[in-house]
Amino acid sequence: MSTSKTIKSALISVFHKDGLAPIVQKLNQLNVTIYSTGGTEKFIKELGINVIPVEEVTSYPSILGGRVKTLHPKVFGGILNRQDHKGDVAEMEEYNIPQLDLVIVDLYPFEKTVASGASEQDIVEKIDIGGISLIRASAKNFKDTFTVSSMEQYGEFLEILSKNNGETSLEQRKKFAAKSFNVSSHYDTAIFNYFNEDEIVYKASETTSKVLRYGENPHQKGYFFGDLNAMFDKLHGKEISYNNLLDVDAAVNLMNEFIGEDPTFAVLKHNNACGFAQRKTIKQAYLDALAGDPVSAFGGVLIANTEIDAETAEEIHQLFCEVVIAPSYSYEALEILKGKKNRVILVQKSTELPVQNVRTALNGLLVQDKDSKTDTLADLTYVTDAKPTESELKDLLFASKICKHTKSNTIVFTKNNQLLSSGTGQTSRVDALRQAIEKATNFGFDLNGAVMASDAFFPFPDCVEIADKAGIKSVIQPGGSIKDQLSIDYCNANNLSMVITGTRHFKH
């Protein structure tokens, strides 16, 4: 039997009708018999096109407030019958079941209803039963039936319909069947995640994807699954790369700690802040952030928590950077930054970020709650005789926020709301500390009066001793070592202040 099929009959029942009219009109031109229900039936009639109500086939009206319309053997038999199966052909004739060659059905907008804050009753009513059953049935029987399962597919289907005068190939039907199972599996995942409270099960589905130029390196393929347009308006520049996105993610999560605060600017490289400052103007915040490590800033990702003005843009324009992110830009600033054709310019929108971190590990996934804890004054335990001054307390909490978003093992030095240096991703805390001291020295920073943050406890007093000799006057750390007292004793003997938060912030 030929794998090519000509559409002679169609069942159409959709929630979204935008773009449907040209398809219905084309089917009518091809003399296709159309069956429909409810609002779609009315829509087709208003186009002046003949349509057979499904209830004339089933001999049942829409019942239970519209919950049951198409769930009937004469509908599903018309979809699921195998046209090359003698038994099926005989039963179709015996029970007077009409053949259905095409099913155009979409699903109630469950996710949009949840996102709207609707009541549970309204959400439950948006769980589609008939629609998803029709989609699965027709997709299963792709050898004989063509399935269109969302309005996003209307354009491609109309092209097939018009080009081949209603004739479809097995390859086309199978392709659309795959699209349909993508739609149905995504829908079921959303419903499960809405209801699930107790099952420790990870289910995720992203239907929006972007092919990247490559992965971390040119020989690796790379993809982004998610909706970047919901996060940013891209105003200028080349395509965003895999590595850009990792840095952008780190930048956004870090700057979220400073939303609504004084003008703040960060420069990131390889997911870590190499420059960070908070000042009265965004220009000064940028200049002081850049001063933290102007070498690493080359090719970095820049982010601000407030509008970038022309003066700041003039300074930024002197630096080669991959990406600039801000909530807004003045017209003049935007024109200046566009002066480099490849520079990516993003406007960050107010969007909720995921509450879990997910990464592959071995032959599975590691899933954890996001580190949403930010250390505050209320969290601090003062463990030394010397107590931090008011300005030191501000710097300690400032340093703690940056430390939380820096790769472990890490040590962060700050003073006067400026990142002086950090030691990042080291295999020992002493190595991280020595790296931070060396960087601060190389870029001309005086560590006298600066404060130190550590992402985890000090197992020995060596770190506070090294920091003390470098000029550090106050320390913030989570505590929890069985030898905490040794570090506290050193601080007491040398007039350093130390506070303990009780919360570790490892970032691997």
Coordinates of C-alpha atoms in Angstrom, one line a residue:
M1 CA 0.0 0.0 0.0
S2 CA 1.2 3.5 -0.8
T3 CA 2.6 5.5 2.1
S4 CA 1.2 8.7 0.5
K5 CA -2.3 9.7 1.9
T6 CA -4.8 12.2 0.6
I7 CA -6.7 14.1 3.3
K8 CA -10.4 13.6 2.7
S9 CA -11.8 14.2 6.1
A10 CA -10.7 16.3 9.2
L11 CA -11.6 16.7 12.8
I12 CA -10.9 20.3 14.0
S13 CA -11.4 21.3 17.6
V14 CA -9.0 24.0 18.9
F15 CA -8.8 26.5 21.8
H16 CA -6.5 28.9 19.8
K17 CA -8.0 30.0 16.5
D18 CA -5.5 32.6 15.3
G19 CA -4.2 31.4 11.9
L20 CA -6.8 28.7 11.6
A21 CA -9.0 30.3 8.9
P22 CA -6.6 29.8 6.0
I23 CA -6.3 26.1 6.8
V24 CA -10.1 25.7 7.0
Q25 CA -10.5 27.6 3.7
K26 CA -7.9 25.4 2.0
L27 CA -9.5 22.2 3.3
N28 CA -12.8 23.4 1.9
Q29 CA -11.2 24.1 -1.5
L30 CA -9.9 20.5 -1.5
N31 CA -13.4 19.2 -0.7
V32 CA -12.4 17.8 2.6
T33 CA -15.2 16.9 4.9
I34 CA -14.9 18.8 8.2
Y35 CA -16.1 17.7 11.6
S36 CA -16.0 20.0 14.6
T37 CA -17.2 20.9 18.1
G38 CA -18.4 23.9 20.1
G39 CA -16.6 27.2 19.5
T40 CA -14.5 25.8 16.6
E41 CA -17.7 24.6 14.8
K42 CA -19.2 28.1 15.2
F43 CA -15.9 29.7 13.9
I44 CA -16.0 27.5 10.8
K45 CA -19.6 28.2 10.1
E46 CA -18.9 32.0 10.3
L47 CA -16.4 31.5 7.6
G48 CA -19.3 30.3 5.4
I49 CA -17.9 26.7 5.3
N50 CA -19.9 23.6 5.8
V51 CA -19.1 21.6 9.0
I52 CA -20.6 18.5 10.5
P53 CA -21.1 18.7 14.3
V54 CA -19.4 15.8 16.1
E55 CA -22.6 15.1 18.0
E56 CA -24.2 14.1 14.7
V57 CA -21.6 11.3 14.5
T58 CA -21.7 10.2 18.1
S59 CA -25.5 10.8 18.7
Y60 CA -24.4 12.4 22.0
P61 CA -24.4 16.2 22.7
S62 CA -21.5 17.9 24.6
I63 CA -22.1 16.9 28.2
L64 CA -20.9 17.6 31.7
G65 CA -20.3 21.2 31.0
G66 CA -18.2 20.5 28.0
R67 CA -15.9 18.0 29.7
V68 CA -17.1 15.2 27.3
K69 CA -17.5 16.0 23.6
T70 CA -15.3 13.8 21.6
L71 CA -14.7 10.8 23.9
H72 CA -16.6 8.2 21.8
P73 CA -15.7 5.1 19.7
K74 CA -17.0 6.7 16.5
V75 CA -14.5 9.5 16.9
F76 CA -11.5 7.4 18.1
G77 CA -12.3 4.6 15.8
G78 CA -12.2 7.0 12.9
I79 CA -8.7 8.1 14.1
L80 CA -7.2 4.8 15.2
N81 CA -8.3 2.4 12.5
R82 CA -5.6 0.8 10.4
Q83 CA -6.5 1.3 6.8
D84 CA -4.5 -1.8 5.7
H85 CA -6.0 -4.1 8.3
K86 CA -9.0 -6.1 7.1
G87 CA -10.6 -6.5 10.5
D88 CA -10.4 -2.7 11.1
V89 CA -11.9 -2.0 7.7
A90 CA -14.8 -4.4 8.3
E91 CA -15.6 -2.9 11.8
M92 CA -15.5 0.6 10.4
E93 CA -18.2 -0.4 7.9
E94 CA -20.2 -2.5 10.5
Y95 CA -20.4 0.3 13.0
N96 CA -20.7 3.1 10.5
I97 CA -17.6 4.9 11.7
P98 CA -16.4 7.8 9.5
Q99 CA -12.7 7.9 8.5
L100 CA -10.7 10.8 10.0
D101 CA -7.5 11.5 8.0
L102 CA -6.6 14.7 9.8
V103 CA -6.8 15.9 13.4
I104 CA -6.3 19.5 14.2
V105 CA -6.5 19.8 18.0
D106 CA -4.7 21.9 20.6
L107 CA -4.8 21.9 24.4
Y108 CA -6.3 24.2 27.0
P109 CA -3.7 26.7 28.2
F110 CA -2.9 25.0 31.5
E111 CA 0.5 26.7 32.1
K112 CA -0.8 30.2 31.4
T113 CA -3.7 29.6 33.8
V114 CA -1.4 28.5 36.5
A115 CA 0.9 31.6 35.9
S116 CA -2.1 33.9 36.0
G117 CA -2.7 33.0 39.7
A118 CA -6.1 31.5 39.0
S119 CA -7.9 29.4 41.5
E120 CA -7.3 25.7 41.8
Q121 CA -10.8 25.0 40.4
D122 CA -10.0 27.1 37.3
I123 CA -6.6 25.4 36.9
V124 CA -8.1 21.9 37.1
E125 CA -10.7 22.8 34.5
K126 CA -7.8 23.6 32.2
I127 CA -6.5 20.1 32.3
D128 CA -7.4 18.9 28.8
I129 CA -8.8 15.3 28.5
G130 CA -10.4 15.0 25.1
G131 CA -7.8 17.1 23.3
I132 CA -4.8 15.3 24.6
S133 CA -6.5 11.9 23.9
L134 CA -7.2 12.9 20.3
I135 CA -3.6 14.1 19.8
R136 CA -2.1 10.9 21.2
A137 CA -4.4 8.7 19.2
S138 CA -3.8 10.4 15.9
A139 CA -0.1 10.6 16.5
K140 CA 0.0 6.9 17.3
N141 CA -1.7 6.2 14.0
F142 CA 0.6 8.4 12.0
K143 CA 0.7 5.8 9.2
D144 CA -2.8 6.9 8.2
T145 CA -3.5 10.1 10.1
F146 CA -2.0 13.5 10.1
T147 CA -1.9 15.4 13.4
V148 CA -1.6 19.2 14.0
S149 CA -1.3 19.7 17.7
S150 CA -0.6 23.4 18.3
M151 CA -1.1 26.8 16.5
E152 CA 2.7 27.0 16.1
Q153 CA 2.4 24.2 13.5
Y154 CA -0.4 25.9 11.4
G155 CA 2.0 27.6 9.0
E156 CA 4.1 24.6 8.2
F157 CA 1.0 22.4 7.8
L158 CA -0.7 24.9 5.5
E159 CA 2.4 24.9 3.3
I160 CA 2.2 21.1 3.0
L161 CA -1.5 21.2 2.4
S162 CA -1.2 23.8 -0.4
K163 CA 1.9 22.4 -2.1
N164 CA 0.6 18.9 -2.4
N165 CA -3.2 19.5 -2.7
G166 CA -4.0 17.6 0.5
E167 CA -1.6 14.8 -0.1
T168 CA 0.8 13.9 2.7
S169 CA 3.8 11.6 3.0
L170 CA 4.6 9.1 5.7
E171 CA 7.7 11.1 6.6
Q172 CA 5.6 14.3 7.1
R173 CA 3.0 12.4 9.2
K174 CA 5.7 10.9 11.4
K175 CA 7.4 14.3 11.8
F176 CA 4.2 15.9 13.0
A177 CA 3.5 12.8 15.3
A178 CA 6.8 13.6 17.0
K179 CA 5.8 17.2 17.4
S180 CA 2.5 16.0 18.9
F181 CA 4.2 13.7 21.5
N182 CA 6.4 16.7 22.4
V183 CA 3.3 18.8 23.0
S184 CA 1.6 16.0 25.0
S185 CA 4.6 15.1 27.2
H186 CA 5.3 18.8 28.0
Y187 CA 1.7 19.3 28.9
D188 CA 1.7 16.3 31.3
T189 CA 5.0 17.4 32.8
A190 CA 3.5 20.8 33.7
I191 CA 0.4 19.2 35.2
F192 CA 2.5 16.8 37.3
N193 CA 4.8 19.5 38.6
Y194 CA 1.7 21.6 39.6
F195 CA 0.3 18.8 41.6
N196 CA 3.4 17.1 43.0
E197 CA 4.3 17.9 46.6
D198 CA 5.6 14.6 48.0
E199 CA 7.2 12.6 45.2
I200 CA 10.9 13.0 44.9
V201 CA 10.8 13.0 41.1
Y202 CA 12.6 15.3 38.6
K203 CA 10.5 16.2 35.6
A204 CA 11.4 19.1 33.3
S205 CA 10.4 20.0 29.8
E206 CA 11.6 22.9 27.7
T207 CA 10.0 23.4 24.3
T208 CA 11.9 26.6 23.5
S209 CA 15.5 26.0 22.3
K210 CA 18.3 27.8 20.7
V211 CA 21.2 26.3 18.7
L212 CA 24.5 28.0 19.8
R213 CA 27.5 28.5 17.7
Y214 CA 29.2 25.7 19.7
G215 CA 29.7 24.6 23.3
E216 CA 32.6 25.5 25.6
N217 CA 34.9 24.8 22.7
P218 CA 34.5 24.9 18.9
H219 CA 34.5 21.1 18.6
Q220 CA 31.5 20.7 20.9
K221 CA 27.9 21.3 19.9
G222 CA 25.9 23.6 22.2
Y223 CA 22.2 24.3 22.8
F224 CA 20.2 26.5 25.2
F225 CA 16.8 25.2 26.3
G226 CA 14.7 28.1 27.7
D227 CA 13.2 31.4 26.8
L228 CA 16.0 34.0 26.6
N229 CA 13.4 36.6 25.3
A230 CA 11.6 36.4 28.6
M231 CA 14.9 37.3 30.4
F232 CA 16.4 39.9 28.1
D233 CA 15.8 42.3 25.2
K234 CA 18.9 41.9 23.0
L235 CA 19.6 45.3 21.5
H236 CA 22.8 44.7 19.7
G237 CA 25.7 42.4 19.0
K238 CA 26.6 38.9 17.8
E239 CA 25.0 35.7 18.7
I240 CA 25.4 34.8 22.4
S241 CA 27.7 31.8 23.0
Y242 CA 27.6 29.0 25.4
N243 CA 30.3 30.5 27.5
N244 CA 28.6 33.9 27.4
L245 CA 25.5 32.4 28.8
L246 CA 27.3 30.8 31.7
D247 CA 28.9 34.2 32.6
V248 CA 25.6 36.0 32.1
D249 CA 23.9 33.5 34.4
A250 CA 26.6 34.1 37.1
A251 CA 26.3 37.9 36.6
V252 CA 22.5 38.0 36.9
N253 CA 22.5 35.8 40.0
L254 CA 25.2 37.9 41.7
M255 CA 23.6 41.2 40.8
N256 CA 20.2 40.0 42.1
E257 CA 21.8 40.4 45.6
F258 CA 22.0 44.1 45.0
I259 CA 18.6 45.0 43.4
G260 CA 17.3 48.3 44.7
E261 CA 20.6 49.3 46.3
D262 CA 23.0 52.2 45.4
P263 CA 24.5 52.0 41.8
T264 CA 26.4 48.8 41.6
F265 CA 28.6 47.4 38.9
A266 CA 30.2 44.0 38.4
V267 CA 32.7 42.6 35.9
L268 CA 32.7 38.8 35.6
K269 CA 35.1 36.4 33.9
H270 CA 34.7 32.6 33.9
N271 CA 31.7 32.9 36.2
N272 CA 33.5 34.9 38.9
A273 CA 33.5 38.5 39.8
C274 CA 36.9 40.0 39.0
G275 CA 35.6 43.5 39.7
F276 CA 32.8 44.8 41.9
A277 CA 31.9 48.1 43.4
Q278 CA 28.9 50.1 44.8
R279 CA 29.0 53.9 44.6
K280 CA 26.9 57.0 44.4
T281 CA 27.0 57.0 40.6
I282 CA 27.1 54.2 38.1
K283 CA 30.1 55.7 36.4
Q284 CA 32.2 55.6 39.6
A285 CA 30.9 52.1 40.4
Y286 CA 32.1 50.9 37.0
L287 CA 35.5 52.6 37.3
D288 CA 36.1 51.1 40.8
A289 CA 34.9 47.7 39.7
L290 CA 37.3 47.8 36.7
A291 CA 40.2 48.8 39.0
G292 CA 39.7 45.5 40.9
D293 CA 41.3 43.6 38.0
P294 CA 41.6 45.4 34.7
V295 CA 43.5 42.5 33.2
S296 CA 40.8 39.9 33.8
A297 CA 38.2 42.4 32.7
F298 CA 39.3 42.0 29.1
G299 CA 36.7 40.0 27.3
G300 CA 34.4 39.9 30.3
V301 CA 30.7 40.3 31.0
L302 CA 29.6 43.5 32.6
I303 CA 26.4 44.1 34.6
A304 CA 24.8 47.1 36.3
N305 CA 21.9 47.3 38.7
T306 CA 20.7 50.6 37.3
E307 CA 20.5 52.5 34.0
I308 CA 23.8 53.0 32.2
D309 CA 24.3 56.6 31.1
A310 CA 26.4 58.2 28.5
E311 CA 29.4 59.0 30.8
T312 CA 29.6 55.4 31.9
A313 CA 29.2 54.1 28.4
E314 CA 32.1 56.2 27.2
E315 CA 34.3 54.5 29.9
I316 CA 33.0 51.0 29.0
H317 CA 33.6 51.6 25.3
Q318 CA 37.3 51.8 26.0
L319 CA 37.3 48.2 27.2
F320 CA 36.9 45.1 25.0
C321 CA 34.0 43.2 26.6
E322 CA 31.7 40.5 25.4
V323 CA 28.4 41.4 27.0
V324 CA 26.9 44.4 28.8
I325 CA 23.7 43.9 30.9
A326 CA 21.6 46.6 32.5
P327 CA 17.9 47.3 33.3
S328 CA 18.1 50.2 30.9
Y329 CA 20.3 52.5 28.9
S330 CA 20.1 56.2 28.0
Y331 CA 19.7 56.8 24.2
E332 CA 23.2 58.3 24.1
A333 CA 24.7 55.4 26.1
L334 CA 23.2 52.9 23.7
E335 CA 24.6 54.7 20.6
I336 CA 28.1 54.7 22.2
L337 CA 28.0 51.0 23.1
K338 CA 26.8 50.0 19.7
G339 CA 30.1 51.4 18.4
K340 CA 31.5 47.8 18.7
K341 CA 29.5 45.7 16.2
N342 CA 30.0 42.4 18.1
R343 CA 29.4 43.7 21.6
V344 CA 26.2 42.1 23.0
I345 CA 23.9 44.6 24.7
L346 CA 21.2 43.2 26.9
V347 CA 18.3 44.8 28.8
Q348 CA 17.5 42.6 31.7
K349 CA 13.8 42.1 32.4
S350 CA 12.2 41.4 35.8
T351 CA 11.9 37.6 35.6
E352 CA 11.7 34.9 38.2
L353 CA 14.7 32.5 38.1
P354 CA 14.6 28.8 38.8
V355 CA 14.5 27.7 42.4
Q356 CA 16.6 24.6 41.7
N357 CA 20.1 24.0 40.3
V358 CA 20.4 21.1 37.9
R359 CA 23.5 19.6 36.4
T360 CA 24.5 16.2 34.8
A361 CA 26.6 13.9 36.9
L362 CA 27.8 10.4 36.0
N363 CA 24.8 8.7 34.4
G364 CA 22.2 10.9 36.0
L365 CA 21.4 14.4 37.3
L366 CA 22.2 16.3 40.5
V367 CA 19.4 18.5 41.6
Q368 CA 19.5 20.9 44.6
D369 CA 17.6 23.8 46.0
K370 CA 19.2 27.1 44.9
D371 CA 21.3 28.8 47.6
S372 CA 18.8 31.5 48.3
K373 CA 20.2 32.4 51.7
T374 CA 21.8 35.8 52.0
D375 CA 23.7 36.6 55.2
T376 CA 22.2 39.6 57.1
L377 CA 23.0 41.4 60.4
A378 CA 20.5 39.2 62.2
D379 CA 22.5 36.1 61.2
L380 CA 25.8 37.2 62.8
T381 CA 27.3 35.8 65.9
Y382 CA 30.0 37.9 67.4
V383 CA 32.7 35.5 68.7
T384 CA 35.7 37.7 69.4
D385 CA 36.5 40.3 72.0
A386 CA 36.9 43.0 69.3
K387 CA 33.7 43.8 67.5
P388 CA 33.5 45.1 63.9
T389 CA 32.7 48.8 63.4
E390 CA 29.6 49.9 61.6
S391 CA 31.5 50.4 58.4
E392 CA 33.3 47.0 58.8
L393 CA 29.9 45.3 59.2
K394 CA 28.7 46.8 56.0
D395 CA 31.8 45.6 54.2
L396 CA 31.6 42.2 55.8
L397 CA 28.0 41.6 54.5
F398 CA 29.0 43.1 51.1
A399 CA 31.9 40.7 51.0
S400 CA 29.7 37.8 52.0
K401 CA 27.3 38.4 49.1
I402 CA 30.2 38.3 46.6
C403 CA 31.8 35.3 48.3
K404 CA 28.5 33.3 47.9
H405 CA 28.7 33.7 44.1
T406 CA 32.4 32.9 43.7
K407 CA 33.8 29.5 43.0
S408 CA 35.1 27.5 46.0
N409 CA 37.5 27.5 47.7
T410 CA 37.3 31.2 47.9
I411 CA 38.5 34.2 49.9
V412 CA 37.1 37.7 49.2
F413 CA 38.7 41.0 50.3
T414 CA 36.5 44.2 50.3
K415 CA 36.8 47.7 51.6
N416 CA 34.4 50.6 51.3
N417 CA 31.9 48.7 49.1
Q418 CA 34.6 47.6 46.6
L419 CA 36.0 44.2 45.8
L420 CA 39.7 44.5 46.2
S421 CA 40.5 40.9 45.2
S422 CA 39.5 37.3 45.6
G423 CA 41.1 33.9 45.5
T424 CA 38.8 31.6 43.5
G425 CA 38.5 27.9 42.8
Q426 CA 41.5 26.8 44.8
T427 CA 42.1 23.4 46.3
S428 CA 42.9 24.8 49.7
R429 CA 41.7 27.9 51.6
V430 CA 45.3 28.9 52.2
D431 CA 46.0 28.9 48.5
A432 CA 42.8 31.0 47.9
L433 CA 44.0 33.5 50.5
R434 CA 47.5 33.8 49.1
Q435 CA 46.1 34.3 45.6
A436 CA 43.8 37.1 46.9
I437 CA 46.7 38.8 48.7
E438 CA 48.9 38.6 45.6
K439 CA 46.2 40.0 43.3
A440 CA 45.5 42.9 45.6
T441 CA 49.2 43.7 45.8
N442 CA 49.6 43.5 42.0
F443 CA 46.8 46.0 41.5
G444 CA 48.0 48.4 44.1
F445 CA 45.4 47.9 46.8
D446 CA 46.2 48.5 50.5
L447 CA 44.6 45.8 52.5
N448 CA 45.0 47.6 55.8
G449 CA 41.5 48.1 57.2
A450 CA 40.0 45.7 54.6
V451 CA 37.7 42.8 55.6
M452 CA 37.8 39.1 54.6
A453 CA 35.0 36.7 53.7
S454 CA 35.4 32.9 53.4
D455 CA 32.8 30.6 51.9
A456 CA 33.6 27.9 54.5
F457 CA 35.1 27.5 57.9
F458 CA 38.8 27.7 58.8
P459 CA 40.1 24.3 60.0
F460 CA 43.2 25.9 61.4
P461 CA 44.2 29.4 62.5
D462 CA 46.7 29.8 59.6
C463 CA 44.3 31.7 57.4
V464 CA 43.4 34.4 60.0
E465 CA 47.1 34.7 60.8
I466 CA 48.1 35.3 57.1
A467 CA 45.2 37.7 56.7
D468 CA 46.2 39.6 59.8
K469 CA 49.7 40.1 58.6
A470 CA 48.3 41.4 55.3
G471 CA 46.3 44.1 57.1
I472 CA 42.9 42.5 57.4
K473 CA 41.0 43.8 60.4
S474 CA 37.7 41.9 60.4
V475 CA 36.5 38.4 59.2
I476 CA 33.2 36.8 58.3
Q477 CA 32.9 33.0 58.0
P478 CA 30.3 30.3 58.5
G479 CA 32.1 28.6 61.4
G480 CA 31.4 24.9 62.2
S481 CA 35.0 23.6 62.5
I482 CA 35.8 21.6 65.6
K483 CA 38.8 23.9 65.8
D484 CA 36.9 27.2 65.5
Q485 CA 38.3 28.3 68.8
L486 CA 41.9 28.3 67.6
S487 CA 41.0 30.9 65.0
I488 CA 39.0 32.9 67.5
D489 CA 41.9 32.8 70.0
Y490 CA 44.3 34.1 67.4
C491 CA 41.9 37.0 66.6
N492 CA 41.5 37.8 70.3
A493 CA 45.3 37.8 70.7
N494 CA 45.8 40.1 67.7
N495 CA 42.8 42.5 68.0
L496 CA 40.9 41.2 65.0
S497 CA 37.1 41.0 65.0
M498 CA 35.3 37.9 63.6
V499 CA 31.7 37.1 63.0
I500 CA 30.2 33.7 62.3
T501 CA 27.1 33.3 60.1
G502 CA 26.3 29.6 60.6
T503 CA 25.7 29.2 56.8
R504 CA 28.3 27.7 54.4
H505 CA 28.2 29.0 50.8
F506 CA 30.2 26.4 48.7
K507 CA 29.9 27.0 45.0
H508 CA 31.5 24.2 42.9

